[in-house]
Coordinates of N, CA and C in Angstrom, one line a residue:
E3 N 176.7 103.2 -18.9 CA 177.4 103.1 -17.7 C 177.7 101.8 -16.9
L4 N 178.4 101.4 -16.0 CA 179.0 100.3 -15.3 C 178.2 100.4 -13.9
Y5 N 177.6 99.2 -13.9 CA 177.0 98.7 -12.3 C 177.5 97.6 -12.0
Y6 N 177.4 97.3 -10.7 CA 177.6 95.6 -10.3 C 176.5 95.5 -9.1
T7 N 176.2 94.2 -8.8 CA 175.5 93.8 -8.0 C 175.7 92.2 -7.4
D8 N 175.2 91.8 -6.6 CA 175.6 90.4 -5.9 C 175.1 89.3 -7.2
L9 N 175.9 88.1 -7.2 CA 175.3 87.0 -8.1 C 174.3 86.9 -8.4
G10 N 173.3 86.8 -7.4 CA 172.0 86.4 -7.2 C 171.2 87.2 -7.6
G11 N 171.8 88.8 -8.0 CA 170.8 89.8 -8.5 C 169.5 90.2 -7.5
S12 N 169.9 89.8 -6.3 CA 168.9 90.0 -5.0 C 169.0 91.5 -4.5
S13 N 170.3 92.2 -4.9 CA 170.4 93.5 -4.1 C 170.4 94.8 -5.4
T14 N 170.2 95.6 -4.8 CA 169.8 97.0 -5.7 C 171.6 97.1 -6.4
P15 N 171.5 97.2 -7.7 CA 172.6 97.4 -8.4 C 173.3 98.8 -8.1
V16 N 174.6 98.8 -8.1 CA 175.5 100.1 -7.2 C 176.0 100.5 -8.7
R17 N 176.0 101.9 -8.8 CA 176.5 102.6 -10.3 C 178.0 102.5 -9.9
L18 N 179.0 102.2 -11.1 CA 180.2 102.6 -10.7 C 180.9 104.0 -11.5
T19 N 180.2 104.2 -12.6 CA 180.4 105.3 -13.4 C 179.5 106.1 -13.8
T20 N 179.8 107.3 -13.9 CA 178.7 108.7 -14.2 C 179.3 109.5 -15.2
T21 N 180.0 109.1 -16.7 CA 180.5 110.0 -17.4 C 179.4 110.0 -18.5
Q22 N 178.2 109.3 -18.7 CA 177.6 109.9 -19.9 C 178.2 109.4 -21.1
S23 N 179.2 108.4 -20.9 CA 180.2 107.9 -22.2 C 179.5 106.4 -22.2
N24 N 180.2 105.6 -23.3 CA 179.9 104.1 -23.3 C 180.9 103.6 -22.7
N25 N 180.9 102.8 -21.4 CA 181.6 102.5 -20.6 C 181.4 100.8 -20.6
L26 N 182.4 100.1 -21.3 CA 181.9 98.8 -22.0 C 183.1 97.5 -21.5
N27 N 182.9 96.4 -21.4 CA 183.7 95.3 -21.4 C 184.4 95.1 -19.9
P28 N 183.4 95.5 -18.7 CA 184.2 95.3 -17.5 C 184.8 93.9 -17.3
M29 N 186.0 93.8 -16.5 CA 186.5 92.5 -16.0 C 187.0 93.0 -14.8
Y30 N 186.5 92.0 -13.7 CA 187.2 92.1 -12.3 C 188.6 91.6 -12.4
G31 N 189.5 92.0 -11.6 CA 190.9 91.6 -11.4 C 190.7 90.5 -10.2
E32 N 192.1 89.8 -10.0 CA 191.9 88.9 -9.1 C 191.4 89.2 -7.6
D33 N 191.6 90.7 -7.5 CA 191.4 91.2 -6.2 C 189.8 91.3 -5.5
S34 N 188.8 91.1 -6.9 CA 187.9 91.2 -6.9 C 187.1 92.6 -6.6
Q35 N 188.1 93.7 -6.3 CA 188.0 95.2 -6.2 C 188.2 96.2 -7.5
T36 N 189.3 95.7 -8.2 CA 189.8 96.6 -9.4 C 188.9 96.0 -10.6
V37 N 188.4 96.9 -11.1 CA 187.6 96.7 -12.6 C 188.3 97.3 -13.7
I38 N 188.5 96.8 -14.7 CA 189.2 97.3 -15.5 C 187.8 97.4 -16.9
F39 N 188.1 98.3 -18.0 CA 187.0 98.7 -18.6 C 187.4 99.8 -19.8
Q40 N 186.8 99.7 -20.7 CA 186.8 100.5 -21.9 C 185.9 101.5 -22.0
S41 N 186.6 102.9 -22.4 CA 185.5 104.2 -22.6 C 185.9 104.9 -23.7
D42 N 185.1 105.5 -24.3 CA 185.2 106.4 -25.2 C 185.0 107.8 -24.9
R43 N 185.2 108.2 -23.7 CA 184.9 109.4 -23.2 C 185.8 110.6 -23.6
N44 N 186.9 110.1 -24.3 CA 187.9 110.9 -24.8 C 187.9 111.1 -26.4
G45 N 186.9 110.6 -26.9 CA 186.5 110.7 -28.4 C 187.0 109.4 -29.3
N46 N 187.9 108.6 -28.7 CA 188.3 107.2 -28.6 C 188.4 106.4 -27.9
I47 N 188.4 105.1 -27.9 CA 188.3 104.0 -26.9 C 189.7 103.7 -26.2
D48 N 189.6 104.1 -24.9 CA 190.9 104.1 -23.9 C 190.3 103.1 -22.9
L49 N 191.4 102.6 -21.9 CA 191.3 101.6 -21.0 C 191.3 102.4 -19.9
F50 N 190.4 102.1 -18.8 CA 190.7 102.5 -17.5 C 190.2 101.6 -16.4
T51 N 190.5 101.9 -15.4 CA 190.4 101.0 -14.0 C 189.6 101.9 -13.2
I52 N 188.7 101.2 -12.4 CA 188.1 101.8 -11.3 C 187.9 101.0 -9.9
D53 N 188.4 101.3 -8.7 CA 187.9 100.6 -7.6 C 186.8 100.7 -7.2
K54 N 186.1 99.3 -7.2 CA 184.6 99.4 -6.6 C 184.3 99.8 -5.6
N55 N 185.1 99.9 -4.6 CA 185.0 100.2 -3.2 C 185.2 101.8 -3.0
T56 N 186.1 102.6 -3.6 CA 186.5 103.8 -3.4 C 185.9 104.5 -4.4
G57 N 185.6 104.2 -5.4 CA 185.2 104.9 -6.9 C 186.6 105.5 -7.6
E58 N 187.8 105.3 -7.2 CA 188.9 106.0 -7.7 C 189.0 105.4 -9.3
E59 N 189.1 106.3 -10.3 CA 189.2 105.7 -11.6 C 191.0 106.2 -12.0
R60 N 191.2 105.3 -12.9 CA 192.7 105.8 -13.4 C 192.6 105.3 -14.9
Q61 N 193.2 106.1 -15.7 CA 193.4 106.1 -17.3 C 194.7 105.3 -17.5
L62 N 194.3 104.2 -18.2 CA 195.5 103.3 -18.5 C 196.3 103.6 -19.7
T63 N 195.4 103.9 -20.8 CA 195.9 103.9 -22.2 C 195.4 105.4 -22.7
S64 N 196.0 105.8 -23.6 CA 195.9 107.1 -24.1 C 196.2 107.4 -25.8
D65 N 196.2 106.2 -26.2 CA 196.7 106.5 -27.9 C 195.5 107.1 -28.4
P66 N 195.7 107.8 -29.6 CA 194.5 108.2 -30.1 C 193.8 107.2 -30.9
S67 N 194.4 106.0 -31.1 CA 193.8 104.6 -31.7 C 192.6 104.1 -30.7
D68 N 191.8 102.8 -31.1 CA 191.2 102.5 -30.0 C 191.8 101.4 -29.4
D69 N 191.9 101.2 -28.0 CA 192.2 100.1 -27.3 C 191.1 99.3 -26.6
I70 N 191.0 98.1 -27.0 CA 189.9 97.4 -26.2 C 190.0 96.0 -25.9
N71 N 189.3 95.5 -25.4 CA 189.2 94.2 -24.7 C 190.2 93.7 -23.9
P72 N 190.4 94.6 -22.8 CA 191.4 94.3 -21.8 C 191.2 93.1 -21.0
F73 N 192.3 92.5 -20.5 CA 192.1 91.2 -19.5 C 193.4 91.2 -18.9
Y74 N 193.1 91.2 -17.4 CA 194.2 91.2 -16.6 C 194.9 90.0 -16.7
S75 N 196.4 89.9 -16.0 CA 197.1 88.8 -15.5 C 196.6 88.5 -14.5
P76 N 196.8 87.2 -14.0 CA 196.7 86.8 -12.6 C 197.0 87.6 -11.4
D77 N 197.8 88.2 -11.6 CA 198.7 89.1 -10.6 C 198.5 90.6 -10.7
L78 N 197.6 91.0 -11.5 CA 197.2 92.2 -11.8 C 198.1 93.2 -12.1
K79 N 199.4 92.9 -12.3 CA 200.8 93.5 -12.7 C 200.6 93.8 -14.4
W80 N 199.8 93.1 -15.2 CA 199.8 93.3 -16.6 C 198.4 93.2 -16.8
L81 N 198.2 93.8 -18.2 CA 197.0 93.3 -18.9 C 197.4 93.5 -20.3
V82 N 196.4 92.5 -20.8 CA 196.5 92.3 -22.3 C 195.2 93.1 -23.0
F83 N 195.5 93.8 -24.4 CA 194.3 94.3 -24.8 C 194.9 94.1 -26.5
Q84 N 193.9 94.6 -27.4 CA 194.0 94.6 -28.7 C 193.7 96.1 -28.7
S85 N 194.6 96.5 -29.8 CA 194.4 97.9 -30.4 C 194.9 98.1 -31.9
N86 N 194.2 99.2 -32.7 CA 194.1 99.4 -34.2 C 195.1 100.3 -34.3
R87 N 196.4 100.3 -33.7 CA 197.3 101.7 -33.6 C 198.0 101.7 -35.1
N88 N 198.1 100.2 -35.8 CA 198.7 100.0 -36.8 C 198.0 99.6 -38.1
N89 N 196.8 100.4 -37.8 CA 195.7 100.1 -39.2 C 195.2 98.6 -39.1
N90 N 195.3 97.9 -38.0 CA 194.8 96.6 -38.0 C 194.8 96.4 -36.5
W91 N 194.2 95.1 -36.1 CA 194.1 94.9 -34.6 C 195.4 93.9 -34.3
D92 N 196.0 94.6 -33.5 CA 197.6 93.8 -32.8 C 197.2 93.5 -31.3
I93 N 198.1 93.0 -30.8 CA 197.8 92.4 -29.4 C 199.0 93.6 -28.6
F94 N 198.7 93.9 -27.6 CA 199.8 94.7 -26.4 C 199.7 94.1 -25.0
A95 N 200.6 94.3 -24.6 CA 201.1 94.3 -23.1 C 201.0 95.4 -22.3
L96 N 200.6 95.4 -21.6 CA 200.8 97.0 -20.4 C 201.2 96.5 -18.9
D97 N 202.2 97.2 -18.5 CA 202.5 97.0 -17.3 C 201.7 98.1 -16.4
T98 N 200.9 97.7 -15.2 CA 200.1 98.6 -14.8 C 200.7 99.5 -13.8
E99 N 202.0 99.0 -13.4 CA 202.7 99.8 -12.5 C 203.4 100.9 -13.0
T100 N 203.9 100.9 -14.3 CA 204.9 101.4 -15.1 C 204.1 102.3 -15.9
G101 N 203.1 102.0 -16.5 CA 202.6 102.2 -17.7 C 203.1 102.1 -19.1
N102 N 204.4 101.0 -19.1 CA 204.8 100.7 -20.1 C 204.0 99.8 -21.0
E103 N 204.2 100.1 -22.4 CA 203.6 99.1 -23.2 C 204.3 98.2 -24.3
F104 N 203.8 97.4 -24.5 CA 204.7 96.3 -25.4 C 203.7 95.6 -26.4
Q105 N 204.3 95.7 -27.7 CA 203.5 95.0 -28.8 C 203.9 93.5 -28.7
L106 N 202.7 92.6 -28.5 CA 203.1 91.2 -28.7 C 203.1 90.6 -30.1
T107 N 202.0 91.4 -31.0 CA 201.7 90.7 -32.2 C 202.0 91.8 -33.3
D108 N 202.5 91.2 -34.5 CA 202.3 92.5 -35.5 C 202.6 91.7 -36.9
T109 N 201.3 91.4 -37.3 CA 201.2 90.4 -38.7 C 199.8 91.3 -39.3
P110 N 199.8 91.2 -40.5 CA 198.7 91.7 -41.5 C 197.3 91.1 -40.8
A111 N 197.1 90.0 -40.3 CA 195.9 89.5 -39.6 C 195.5 90.4 -38.7
N112 N 194.1 90.4 -38.3 CA 193.4 91.1 -37.2 C 193.7 90.2 -35.9
E113 N 194.6 90.3 -34.9 CA 194.8 89.5 -33.7 C 193.7 90.2 -32.5
T114 N 193.0 89.2 -32.3 CA 191.7 90.0 -31.3 C 191.3 89.0 -30.0
F115 N 190.7 89.7 -29.0 CA 190.0 89.2 -27.9 C 191.3 88.4 -27.0
P116 N 192.3 89.0 -26.7 CA 193.5 88.4 -26.1 C 192.9 87.8 -24.7
S117 N 193.5 86.8 -24.0 CA 193.2 86.5 -22.4 C 194.3 85.6 -21.9
W118 N 194.6 86.2 -21.0 CA 196.1 85.8 -20.1 C 195.6 84.5 -19.4
S119 N 196.3 83.5 -19.3 CA 196.2 81.9 -19.1 C 196.0 82.1 -17.4
P120 N 195.5 81.7 -16.6 CA 195.3 81.6 -15.3 C 196.6 81.4 -14.6
N121 N 197.6 80.4 -15.4 CA 198.9 80.1 -14.6 C 199.7 81.4 -14.8
G122 N 199.4 82.4 -15.8 CA 200.2 83.2 -15.9 C 201.4 83.2 -17.0
K123 N 201.5 82.4 -17.8 CA 202.5 81.9 -18.6 C 202.2 82.1 -20.1
Q124 N 200.9 82.1 -20.5 CA 200.6 82.4 -21.9 C 199.3 83.2 -22.3
I125 N 199.3 83.9 -23.5 CA 198.3 84.9 -23.8 C 197.6 84.0 -25.3
A126 N 196.1 83.7 -25.0 CA 195.6 83.1 -25.9 C 194.8 84.4 -26.7
F127 N 194.8 84.3 -28.1 CA 194.1 85.1 -28.9 C 193.6 84.5 -30.4
I128 N 192.6 85.3 -30.9 CA 191.9 84.9 -32.2 C 192.7 85.7 -33.2
A129 N 193.2 85.2 -34.1 CA 193.8 85.8 -35.4 C 192.9 85.8 -36.5
E130 N 192.6 86.7 -37.2 CA 191.5 86.6 -38.3 C 192.4 87.1 -39.7
E131 N 192.4 86.4 -40.3 CA 193.0 87.1 -41.8 C 192.1 86.3 -43.0
N132 N 191.7 87.4 -43.9 CA 190.9 87.1 -44.8 C 189.4 86.5 -44.5
G133 N 189.2 86.8 -43.2 CA 187.6 86.3 -42.9 C 187.6 85.0 -42.2
S134 N 188.9 84.3 -41.9 CA 189.1 83.0 -41.4 C 190.0 83.0 -39.8
P135 N 189.1 83.2 -38.8 CA 189.5 83.1 -37.7 C 190.3 81.8 -37.0
D136 N 191.3 81.8 -36.6 CA 191.9 80.7 -35.6 C 192.5 81.2 -34.5
L137 N 192.8 80.2 -33.7 CA 193.3 80.4 -32.3 C 194.7 80.2 -32.2
Y138 N 195.2 80.9 -31.6 CA 197.0 81.1 -31.3 C 196.9 81.1 -29.7
I139 N 198.2 80.8 -29.3 CA 198.7 81.3 -27.9 C 200.3 81.8 -28.1
I140 N 200.7 82.5 -27.2 CA 201.9 83.0 -27.4 C 202.5 83.2 -25.8
D141 N 203.8 83.1 -25.8 CA 204.3 83.5 -24.2 C 204.2 85.0 -24.1
T142 N 204.2 85.2 -22.5 CA 203.8 86.4 -22.1 C 205.0 87.4 -22.6
N143 N 206.0 87.1 -23.1 CA 207.2 87.8 -23.5 C 207.2 88.3 -25.0
G144 N 206.2 87.5 -25.8 CA 206.1 87.8 -27.1 C 206.6 86.4 -27.8
E145 N 207.1 85.6 -27.4 CA 208.0 84.6 -27.8 C 207.1 83.3 -28.1
N146 N 207.5 82.2 -28.7 CA 207.0 80.8 -28.9 C 205.4 81.1 -29.6
L147 N 205.2 81.8 -30.7 CA 203.9 81.9 -31.2 C 203.4 80.3 -31.6
K148 N 202.5 79.8 -31.3 CA 201.7 78.7 -31.6 C 200.6 78.8 -32.0
R149 N 200.3 78.2 -33.2 CA 199.0 78.2 -33.7 C 198.3 76.7 -33.2
I150 N 196.9 77.0 -32.6 CA 196.2 75.8 -32.3 C 195.1 75.3 -33.2
T151 N 194.6 76.1 -33.9 CA 193.6 75.4 -35.0 C 193.9 76.2 -36.4
T152 N 193.4 75.4 -37.2 CA 193.6 75.8 -38.6 C 192.4 75.9 -39.4
D153 N 191.2 75.6 -38.7 CA 190.0 75.5 -39.5 C 189.5 76.9 -40.3
G154 N 190.0 77.9 -39.5 CA 189.6 79.1 -40.1 C 188.1 79.5 -39.4
K155 N 187.8 78.9 -38.4 CA 186.1 79.2 -38.1 C 186.2 78.9 -36.7
T156 N 187.1 79.3 -35.9 CA 187.4 79.2 -34.3 C 187.1 80.5 -33.7
V157 N 186.1 80.5 -32.5 CA 185.8 81.8 -31.8 C 185.8 81.4 -30.4
N158 N 185.6 82.5 -29.7 CA 185.4 82.2 -28.3 C 186.3 81.6 -27.3
A159 N 187.3 81.8 -27.4 CA 188.3 80.7 -26.2 C 188.5 81.0 -25.0
V160 N 188.4 80.1 -24.0 CA 188.5 80.4 -22.7 C 189.6 79.5 -22.2
W161 N 190.1 79.8 -20.9 CA 191.3 78.9 -20.4 C 190.7 78.1 -19.3
S162 N 191.2 77.0 -19.4 CA 190.8 76.3 -17.9 C 191.2 76.9 -16.7
P163 N 190.8 76.5 -15.5 CA 191.5 77.2 -14.5 C 192.9 77.0 -14.1
E164 N 193.3 75.9 -14.5 CA 195.0 75.6 -14.4 C 195.6 76.1 -15.5
G165 N 195.2 76.5 -16.7 CA 195.7 77.1 -17.7 C 196.8 76.1 -18.6
D166 N 196.2 74.9 -18.5 CA 196.9 74.1 -19.5 C 195.9 73.5 -20.5
R167 N 194.9 73.9 -20.5 CA 193.8 73.6 -21.5 C 193.0 74.7 -21.9
I168 N 192.6 75.0 -23.5 CA 191.8 75.9 -23.8 C 190.3 75.4 -24.3
A169 N 189.2 75.9 -24.2 CA 188.2 75.5 -24.8 C 187.7 76.4 -26.0
Y170 N 187.1 76.2 -27.0 CA 186.6 77.0 -27.8 C 185.7 76.5 -28.6
Q171 N 184.9 77.3 -29.6 CA 184.0 77.0 -30.3 C 184.4 77.2 -31.9
S172 N 184.1 76.1 -32.7 CA 184.3 76.2 -34.0 C 183.1 75.7 -35.1
E173 N 183.0 76.3 -36.0 CA 181.9 75.9 -37.1 C 182.5 74.9 -38.1
R174 N 183.5 74.2 -38.0 CA 184.3 73.6 -38.9 C 183.5 72.4 -39.8
N175 N 182.6 71.9 -39.0 CA 181.7 70.8 -39.8 C 180.2 71.2 -39.8
G176 N 180.1 72.3 -40.0 CA 178.8 72.9 -40.8 C 177.9 73.5 -39.3
N177 N 178.3 73.0 -38.3 CA 177.7 73.4 -37.1 C 178.4 74.0 -35.9
L178 N 178.0 74.8 -35.2 CA 179.0 75.1 -34.0 C 179.2 74.4 -32.9
D179 N 180.2 73.6 -32.5 CA 180.5 72.9 -31.6 C 181.7 73.4 -30.7
I180 N 181.6 72.7 -29.4 CA 182.9 72.9 -28.8 C 183.9 72.1 -28.7
Y181 N 185.1 72.6 -28.7 CA 186.5 71.8 -28.6 C 187.2 72.4 -27.6
S182 N 188.1 71.4 -27.2 CA 189.1 71.6 -26.1 C 190.6 71.3 -26.7
Y183 N 191.7 71.9 -26.3 CA 192.8 71.6 -26.7 C 193.8 71.3 -25.4
D184 N 194.6 70.4 -25.3 CA 195.5 70.2 -24.0 C 196.8 70.5 -24.5
L185 N 197.3 71.6 -23.7 CA 198.7 72.2 -24.0 C 199.8 70.7 -23.7
R186 N 199.4 70.1 -22.6 CA 200.5 69.1 -22.2 C 200.8 68.1 -23.3
D187 N 199.8 67.8 -24.0 CA 199.9 66.4 -24.9 C 199.7 66.7 -26.3
G188 N 199.3 68.3 -26.5 CA 199.1 68.8 -28.0 C 197.9 68.1 -28.7
K189 N 197.2 67.9 -28.1 CA 196.0 67.1 -28.4 C 194.4 67.9 -28.2
E190 N 193.8 68.0 -29.8 CA 192.6 68.6 -29.6 C 191.4 67.3 -29.1
Y191 N 190.3 68.2 -28.5 CA 189.3 67.2 -28.0 C 188.0 67.7 -28.4
H192 N 187.1 67.0 -29.1 CA 186.0 67.3 -29.8 C 185.0 67.1 -28.8
V193 N 184.5 68.1 -27.8 CA 183.7 68.1 -26.8 C 182.1 67.8 -27.3
T194 N 181.4 68.7 -28.1 CA 180.0 68.4 -28.4 C 179.8 68.3 -29.8
D195 N 178.8 67.3 -30.2 CA 178.8 67.0 -31.5 C 177.0 67.1 -32.0
Y196 N 176.6 68.1 -32.0 CA 174.9 68.3 -32.2 C 174.7 69.0 -33.5

């Protein structure tokens, strides 16, 4: 079940869901009120939202396959998620107002963990083929796919607040270090070396 509390953890947690299902991966929208999450209450994993103030829930996806790892666009009008509708993980975008869905990736690789850039222009994701994960970005309309890493060991990507850099972890040198990639100059920076 989902709960929320203040950042300091000093208040009593407030329960959001009461479904006796697995409700996972919550994410606040930019309005700090709408929470998107995944739930297996229908026998497969679908995406839902809940208003933290009113408790009103809304089901966003209903495909018989699993839809997981949702991530809001900055304006809450769209979200991206991964789904195994084609027997592997692909990235989809969903218009939260109309319910229309669009497939952004369709390759033999597993595309996972999509995240919308804070400037609203691109989506980052990890593509794993033959056990080798790398970081990619794609425009929100599904065009201009760009591979950022080629080491086959990249995970845990996160955008900078401006949306022009991405930080990620890679184990390319035998230990897990942090790197960042600047989209403005196309340059990678090795941030940690431990």
